[in-house]
Amino acid sequence: MTALIEIERLSKRFGAFVAVDQVSFQVAKGEVLGFLGPNGAGKSTTMRMLAGFMAPTSGTARICGHDVQDSPVQAKRNLGYLPEGAPTYPEMTVEGFLAFCARVRGYDGRALARRVEGAIALAQLEGVRLQPVETLSKGFKRRVGLAQALLHDPPVLVLDEPTDGLDPNQKHEVRELIRRMAPEKAIVISTHILEEVSAICTRAIIIARGRVVADDTPAGLAARGASLDAVFRGLTLGDAA
Amino acid sequence: MRGLLAVFRREFAAYFATPVATVFIVIFLALSGTLTFTLGQFFARGSADLAPFFQFVPWLFLFLVPAITMRLWAEERRLGTIELLLTLPLALWQAVAGKFLAAWAFCAVALVLTFPLVVTVNVLGEPDNGVIATGYLGCLLVAGAYLSVGAAISALTKNQVIAFVLAVAVCFVFAASGSGIVIEFLSRNLPFLSETARALSVTERLNGFSRGVVSLADLVFFASFIAVWLFANTLAVEHRKAD
């Protein structure tokens, strides 16, 4: 097993506040890592540093062996990233937006059309392809963001709350999609929903106040207490007390 | 380069996907035409050239160009799309240059649409069309200078109103620093600054172009002016992107 994501003692300080404190982990091909934690625990900050958007105060991250600080463009080429809140350009159509992402990624002509088609099919956006993104519901916007992350079939996927705002059917679809892609990729998803972790993740990391407090399989975590819920509360609240 | 071109294309199309393009172009054409014919006394001067037009363009751009640039980065930060843009595989300078060039091309479109003025002088008299061409080149360079200032300031804030007001203020400094009042004041009180102020003035530089003179010094001035502000823009985005 080769680690496609390597995070080494990653830290981020905002003034005196330590948002992420010496976080280290690796994710290998075939793994789906659930990144759990209460709001403000440092999940999004860690993912932003991994995606090369935020510069770490210390430590580093590598994607497919490329350091996100030293060779950011190569690292980003191997990464599909869904930022928190799935931001998209509101005035663009779904197709136009995906074509823009494909063009930045170096596709053109028929290859570009094929990539856009593929992403639209994967995220089930056929019905809204010519609509401006601003006219879409929250669930569709999230799927546009997801389509953008999957467009180039990257070996590494980092998805910040991919199922937030989706209805139960769409959640199920997205989980199925992640499960189908899992054998070929290294995937990190952050979530608040604990059942999601038992449903699709092969491994879970719980982070609280910027530190990793647990790194185990979902079954292993659940076995530590009465339920996954109870274990999560115990780890994250116990730390705060 | 692919990243730059993709950003350019997206940005340029975005002007026309929203009412920004229509409002900007209509207001620019209406004001530049009105000022040329009324305050500029286009007919009464009895001379077949576009001097009055070129005289007003930098002052119109002073307000209209910051209206374009205020959204350039501030909007990306407010919507969070900056996180998307900067996690795509492209170097930061490509995003900066792509956005700047798209805004510049848009200003060029607005300038091209003033062609009825050129037709008018050619119908009424025998103008020197070479002088008109250099005048337009000068206007385009002034637009580029203001755009680079506005883009850099837009990268410093999430708030478009702040970006607009600050950009107008900074552009005004570079527009007014060559004016008679400023130069007179400086040469009386701070004589060592008066030459610098004149040299940094974009309106002063435009005078040469609207008389038909394209000097290497002026071209170098505009190129380095734009380059310095785009560099500041890159630094501002780099340091404040995640705030």
XYZ file of C-alpha atoms in Angstrom:
484
model
C 0.000 0.000 0.000
C 1.346 3.396 -0.985
C 0.244 6.500 0.853
C -1.199 9.018 -1.616
C -1.797 11.592 1.106
C 0.898 12.247 3.680
C 0.397 14.846 6.383
C 3.337 15.550 8.641
C 3.039 17.474 11.912
C 0.802 20.044 10.282
C 0.084 23.085 12.478
C -1.766 26.339 11.937
C -1.832 29.247 14.333
C -3.983 32.374 13.991
C -2.298 34.793 16.382
C -2.330 33.091 19.759
C -5.057 30.634 18.712
C -3.862 27.188 17.649
C -6.380 25.919 15.085
C -4.459 22.787 14.079
C -1.812 21.323 16.336
C 0.751 18.813 15.050
C -1.661 16.738 12.995
C -0.062 13.764 11.222
C -1.669 10.972 9.231
C -1.415 9.102 5.955
C -4.080 7.863 3.594
C -3.381 4.992 1.201
C -5.057 4.055 -2.051
C -8.337 2.267 -1.346
C -8.926 4.018 1.948
C -11.879 6.281 2.720
C -10.966 8.382 5.704
C -13.765 10.018 7.678
C -12.597 13.242 9.261
C -14.746 13.927 12.310
C -14.903 16.618 14.902
C -17.091 19.293 16.437
C -17.450 22.648 14.644
C -14.282 24.693 15.000
C -12.121 21.655 15.746
C -9.835 22.364 12.774
C -11.283 20.036 10.121
C -11.673 22.627 7.398
C -8.371 24.296 8.254
C -6.565 20.962 7.901
C -8.276 20.295 4.575
C -7.450 23.791 3.307
C -3.788 23.248 4.106
C -3.878 19.845 2.429
C -5.436 21.434 -0.676
C -2.698 24.069 -0.737
C -5.095 26.955 -0.141
C -3.781 27.898 3.276
C -0.098 27.946 4.163
C 0.669 25.925 7.310
C 2.496 27.592 10.193
C 4.666 24.493 10.394
C 4.724 20.968 9.016
C 3.732 19.981 5.515
C 1.488 17.799 3.380
C 2.193 15.742 0.262
C -0.227 14.583 -2.405
C 1.051 11.680 -4.531
C 4.543 12.590 -3.336
C 4.280 16.269 -4.350
C 4.731 18.737 -1.525
C 1.781 21.175 -1.481
C 4.108 24.050 -0.591
C 7.083 23.333 -2.857
C 5.306 22.024 -5.979
C 1.728 23.222 -5.575
C 0.679 22.893 -9.216
C 1.699 19.209 -9.482
C 0.049 18.454 -6.145
C -3.188 20.165 -7.229
C -3.212 18.293 -10.524
C -3.608 15.042 -8.572
C -6.258 16.436 -6.275
C -10.021 16.806 -6.510
C -11.121 19.230 -3.823
C -14.588 20.213 -2.697
C -14.218 23.308 -0.481
C -16.541 23.868 2.471
C -19.875 25.183 1.226
C -19.128 24.087 -2.369
C -18.481 27.571 -3.802
C -19.214 28.086 -7.517
C -19.481 31.131 -9.780
C -23.178 32.051 -9.572
C -23.637 33.550 -13.040
C -22.130 30.587 -14.923
C -24.152 27.666 -16.236
C -23.384 24.207 -14.864
C -21.824 23.215 -18.174
C -19.894 26.477 -18.497
C -18.511 26.162 -14.988
C -17.357 22.579 -15.505
C -15.843 23.514 -18.873
C -13.889 26.283 -17.147
C -12.502 23.841 -14.566
C -11.612 21.371 -17.324
C -9.884 24.094 -19.335
C -7.753 25.155 -16.359
C -6.843 21.501 -15.947
C -5.506 21.474 -19.501
C -8.311 19.730 -21.415
C -9.632 21.055 -24.691
C -11.668 20.009 -27.697
C -13.166 16.538 -27.536
C -11.336 15.537 -24.346
C -12.858 18.556 -22.600
C -16.366 17.693 -23.780
C -15.878 14.090 -22.628
C -14.690 15.191 -19.169
C -17.613 17.578 -18.731
C -20.082 14.895 -19.877
C -18.558 12.376 -17.501
C -18.747 14.732 -14.522
C -22.344 15.701 -15.327
C -23.316 12.029 -15.491
C -21.489 11.134 -12.252
C -23.129 13.940 -10.281
C -26.501 13.486 -12.069
C -26.744 17.033 -13.325
C -28.205 16.255 -16.779
C -31.460 18.128 -16.091
C -29.832 21.420 -15.093
C -26.777 21.579 -17.342
C -27.750 24.873 -18.990
C -29.047 26.590 -15.859
C -27.017 29.303 -14.135
C -25.680 27.909 -10.865
C -27.357 30.700 -8.836
C -30.799 29.388 -9.802
C -30.112 25.917 -8.414
C -31.137 24.464 -5.050
C -28.567 23.823 -2.335
C -28.400 20.117 -3.167
C -27.701 20.764 -6.834
C -25.035 23.359 -5.996
C -23.302 20.799 -3.796
C -23.387 18.301 -6.666
C -21.914 20.888 -9.056
C -19.030 21.273 -6.604
C -18.700 17.512 -6.438
C -18.733 17.226 -10.255
C -15.892 19.761 -10.394
C -13.841 17.676 -7.944
C -14.393 14.432 -9.895
C -13.984 15.894 -13.379
C -10.377 14.882 -13.954
C -10.640 11.501 -12.188
C -7.960 12.423 -9.616
C -6.171 9.815 -7.490
C -6.801 11.905 -4.370
C -10.170 13.303 -3.312
C -10.622 15.732 -0.434
C -14.279 16.504 0.173
C -15.354 18.948 2.880
C -18.891 17.940 3.923
C -19.920 16.424 0.587
C -23.433 15.426 1.703
C -24.357 18.610 3.586
C -27.663 19.981 2.281
C -28.571 16.889 0.261
C -31.867 15.048 0.752
C -31.761 11.407 1.938
C -31.895 10.023 -1.617
C -29.090 12.262 -2.812
C -27.035 11.419 0.271
C -27.446 7.774 -0.576
C -26.361 8.431 -4.180
C -23.249 10.345 -3.128
C -22.292 7.612 -0.655
C -22.726 4.988 -3.371
C -20.575 7.082 -5.688
C -17.799 7.374 -3.078
C -17.988 3.632 -2.374
C -17.682 2.840 -6.089
C -14.631 5.078 -6.523
C -12.961 4.025 -3.290
C -10.797 1.100 -4.547
C -8.975 3.365 -7.045
C -8.440 6.433 -4.882
C -7.419 7.861 -1.546
C -10.423 9.763 -0.206
C -10.810 12.088 2.768
C -14.293 13.306 3.684
C -15.241 15.514 6.592
C -18.677 15.103 8.059
C -20.891 15.681 11.070
C -22.979 12.626 10.379
C -21.709 9.648 12.319
C -23.767 7.022 10.426
C -22.052 8.181 7.281
C -18.739 7.142 8.753
C -19.947 3.628 9.586
C -21.574 3.456 6.135
C -18.678 4.364 3.856
C -15.436 4.984 5.712
C -12.739 2.376 6.183
C -11.107 4.524 8.831
C -12.043 7.480 11.020
C -10.022 10.242 12.610
C -11.577 12.343 15.343
C -10.102 15.768 15.814
C -10.837 18.086 18.737
C -9.265 21.460 19.495
C -6.834 20.979 16.651
C -5.484 17.611 17.827
C -6.084 14.078 16.639
C -7.805 12.305 19.550
C -8.646 9.023 17.806
C -7.533 7.182 14.661
C -9.275 3.837 14.208
C -11.728 1.867 12.069
C -15.372 2.881 12.570
C -16.043 -0.515 14.156
C -13.029 -0.154 16.430
C -14.202 3.289 17.538
C -17.751 2.119 18.179
C -16.409 -0.761 20.264
C -14.804 1.698 22.692
C -18.191 2.630 24.171
C -21.917 2.167 23.989
C -22.146 3.645 20.474
C -20.159 5.711 17.996
C -22.177 8.710 19.227
C -21.171 8.134 22.825
C -17.537 7.609 21.919
C -17.511 10.826 19.860
C -19.023 12.802 22.753
C -16.649 11.275 25.245
C -13.577 12.089 23.160
C -14.510 15.605 22.106
C -16.257 16.861 25.256
C -13.849 15.144 27.630
C -11.071 17.041 25.967
C -12.802 20.385 26.494
C -13.542 19.824 30.174
C -0.519 29.612 -20.131
C -3.598 27.390 -20.335
C -4.640 28.412 -16.850
C -4.215 32.079 -17.749
C -6.300 31.712 -20.913
C -9.044 29.799 -19.104
C -9.251 32.482 -16.410
C -9.223 35.225 -19.065
C -12.050 33.575 -20.969
C -14.189 33.012 -17.877
C -13.702 36.540 -16.589
C -14.334 38.193 -19.927
C -17.544 36.200 -20.427
C -18.642 37.061 -16.885
C -18.883 40.777 -17.765
C -21.398 39.980 -20.455
C -23.293 37.383 -18.396
C -24.291 40.115 -15.941
C -25.619 43.661 -16.536
C -22.133 45.009 -15.683
C -21.108 45.216 -19.335
C -24.231 47.011 -20.540
C -24.297 49.526 -17.700
C -20.591 50.285 -17.967
C -20.540 50.679 -21.724
C -23.744 52.750 -21.932
C -22.644 55.117 -19.158
C -19.148 55.437 -20.601
C -20.403 56.200 -24.110
C -23.055 58.638 -22.894
C -20.694 60.551 -20.622
C -17.723 60.625 -22.984
C -19.939 61.788 -25.854
C -21.713 64.427 -23.787
C -18.541 65.832 -22.279
C -16.788 65.956 -25.642
C -19.593 67.912 -27.305
C -20.522 70.237 -24.420
C -17.603 71.015 -22.098
C -15.114 70.001 -24.759
C -16.741 72.351 -27.338
C -16.137 69.828 -30.093
C -17.839 71.965 -32.774
C -16.885 75.440 -31.593
C -13.194 74.611 -31.588
C -13.353 74.223 -35.332
C -10.511 71.731 -35.340
C -10.716 68.194 -36.715
C -9.260 66.138 -33.882
C -10.375 64.239 -30.776
C -8.371 66.258 -28.231
C -11.438 67.119 -26.115
C -12.407 63.433 -25.991
C -8.931 62.284 -24.921
C -8.893 65.010 -22.309
C -11.998 63.641 -20.547
C -11.369 59.897 -20.833
C -8.872 59.613 -17.924
C -11.308 61.433 -15.607
C -14.190 59.172 -16.642
C -12.011 56.100 -16.178
C -11.105 57.392 -12.740
C -14.635 56.481 -11.588
C -15.619 53.790 -14.049
C -12.513 51.580 -13.914
C -12.629 51.083 -10.117
C -16.270 50.056 -10.626
C -14.967 47.164 -12.736
C -12.069 46.214 -10.510
C -13.874 46.423 -7.167
C -15.411 42.991 -7.656
C -12.315 41.350 -9.130
C -10.984 39.737 -5.931
C -13.369 41.057 -3.278
C -16.218 39.106 -4.878
C -14.166 35.902 -5.066
C -13.428 36.187 -1.381
C -17.013 36.952 -0.416
C -18.386 34.004 -2.411
C -15.575 31.682 -1.327
C -14.790 30.895 -4.980
C -11.241 32.079 -4.345
C -10.729 28.754 -2.550
C -11.876 26.936 -5.659
C -9.821 29.072 -8.055
C -6.622 28.786 -6.036
C -6.892 25.015 -5.541
C -7.063 24.467 -9.297
C -3.677 23.610 -10.805
C -2.603 27.061 -11.917
C 0.052 29.422 -10.610
C -1.195 32.485 -8.752
C 0.315 34.894 -11.289
C -1.785 33.258 -13.999
C -4.982 33.988 -12.095
C -3.849 37.575 -11.447
C -2.828 38.182 -15.064
C -5.913 36.447 -16.478
C -8.265 38.625 -14.449
C -6.337 41.798 -15.276
C -6.184 41.092 -19.009
C -9.908 40.259 -19.151
C -10.743 43.585 -17.482
C -8.367 45.363 -19.843
C -9.908 43.716 -22.898
C -13.300 44.804 -21.622
C -12.109 48.431 -21.397
C -10.756 48.086 -24.922
C -14.227 47.048 -26.098
C -15.702 50.155 -24.460
C -13.093 52.351 -26.177
C -13.662 50.713 -29.567
C -17.368 51.485 -29.253
C -16.588 55.219 -29.280
C -15.823 54.821 -33.014
C -18.716 57.126 -34.059
C -16.556 60.015 -32.818
C -13.799 58.983 -35.207
C -16.320 58.700 -38.029
C -17.709 62.149 -37.153
C -14.366 63.967 -37.327
C -13.527 62.185 -40.541
C -16.820 63.276 -42.096
C -16.482 66.870 -40.904
C -12.832 67.459 -41.627
C -9.456 65.991 -42.425
C -8.085 64.770 -39.089
C -4.697 63.162 -38.599
C -5.841 59.605 -37.939
C -2.399 58.652 -36.674
C -2.807 61.117 -33.805
C -6.238 59.666 -33.073
C -4.755 56.152 -32.982
C -2.004 57.139 -30.518
C -4.626 58.950 -28.427
C -6.626 55.742 -28.164
C -3.471 53.823 -27.293
C -2.817 56.320 -24.504
C -6.378 55.940 -23.182
C -5.994 52.162 -23.173
C -2.750 52.459 -21.210
C -4.392 54.782 -18.688
C -7.190 52.211 -18.296
C -4.565 49.517 -17.736
C -2.810 51.607 -15.096
C -6.061 52.264 -13.188
C -7.090 48.606 -13.548
C -3.842 47.390 -12.023
C -4.308 49.749 -9.057
C -7.939 48.744 -8.592
C -7.233 45.017 -8.867
C -4.514 45.154 -6.214
C -6.775 47.084 -3.841
C -9.652 44.678 -4.459
C -7.392 41.848 -3.277
C -7.080 43.521 0.128
C -10.734 43.478 1.113
C -13.935 41.446 1.006
C -15.974 44.608 0.806
C -16.594 45.958 -2.687
C -17.522 49.465 -1.508
C -14.219 49.814 0.320
C -12.399 48.475 -2.742
C -14.152 51.047 -4.956
C -13.556 54.083 -2.735
C -9.898 53.264 -2.073
C -9.224 52.577 -5.749
C -10.758 55.906 -6.789
C -8.676 57.694 -4.159
C -5.388 56.075 -5.199
C -6.095 56.515 -8.924
C -6.954 60.166 -8.223
C -3.501 60.689 -6.726
C -1.888 59.418 -9.935
C -4.305 61.383 -12.113
C -3.999 64.694 -10.288
C -0.313 64.638 -9.435
C 0.533 66.291 -12.763
C -2.147 68.982 -12.594
C -1.248 72.658 -12.382
C -2.553 73.147 -8.846
C -0.588 70.225 -7.418
C 2.635 71.046 -9.232
C 2.412 74.701 -8.227
C 1.782 73.795 -4.598
C 4.642 71.302 -4.556
C 7.181 73.535 -6.264
C 6.435 76.250 -3.726
C 6.507 74.065 -0.613
C 8.266 70.794 -1.455
C 10.257 71.534 -4.611
C 12.094 68.202 -4.568
C 8.763 66.384 -4.978
C 7.335 68.356 -7.888
C 9.392 66.577 -10.557
C 8.516 63.162 -9.096
C 4.830 64.053 -8.957
C 4.853 65.101 -12.590
C 6.716 61.955 -13.599
C 4.207 59.706 -11.823
C 1.142 61.366 -13.280
C -0.805 59.227 -15.753
C -2.671 62.225 -17.178
C 0.624 63.989 -17.866
C 1.815 60.876 -19.713
C -1.372 60.799 -21.751
C -0.733 64.320 -23.112
C 2.068 63.045 -25.303
C -0.115 60.281 -26.754
C -3.010 62.631 -27.533
C -0.590 64.907 -29.449
C 0.560 61.908 -31.483
C 3.850 61.314 -29.687
C 4.589 57.762 -28.522
C 7.792 57.910 -26.509
C 9.661 54.918 -25.203
C 9.831 56.556 -21.771
C 6.039 56.712 -21.562
C 5.617 53.114 -22.694
C 8.160 51.960 -20.133
C 6.376 54.033 -17.501
C 3.014 52.371 -18.134
C 4.512 48.883 -18.419
C 6.386 49.180 -15.145
C 3.472 50.907 -13.410
C 1.170 48.003 -14.325
C 3.810 45.391 -13.482
C 4.438 46.845 -10.024
C 0.742 46.928 -9.154
C 0.160 43.403 -10.489
C 3.044 42.208 -8.359
C 1.436 43.920 -5.348
C -1.822 42.226 -6.357
C -0.154 38.795 -6.313
C 1.360 39.454 -2.893
C -1.961 40.705 -1.523
C -3.807 37.592 -2.720
C -1.068 35.309 -1.439
C -1.130 36.792 2.042
C -4.818 37.501 2.496
C -6.539 34.784 0.467
C -7.643 32.719 3.442
C -8.660 35.525 5.843
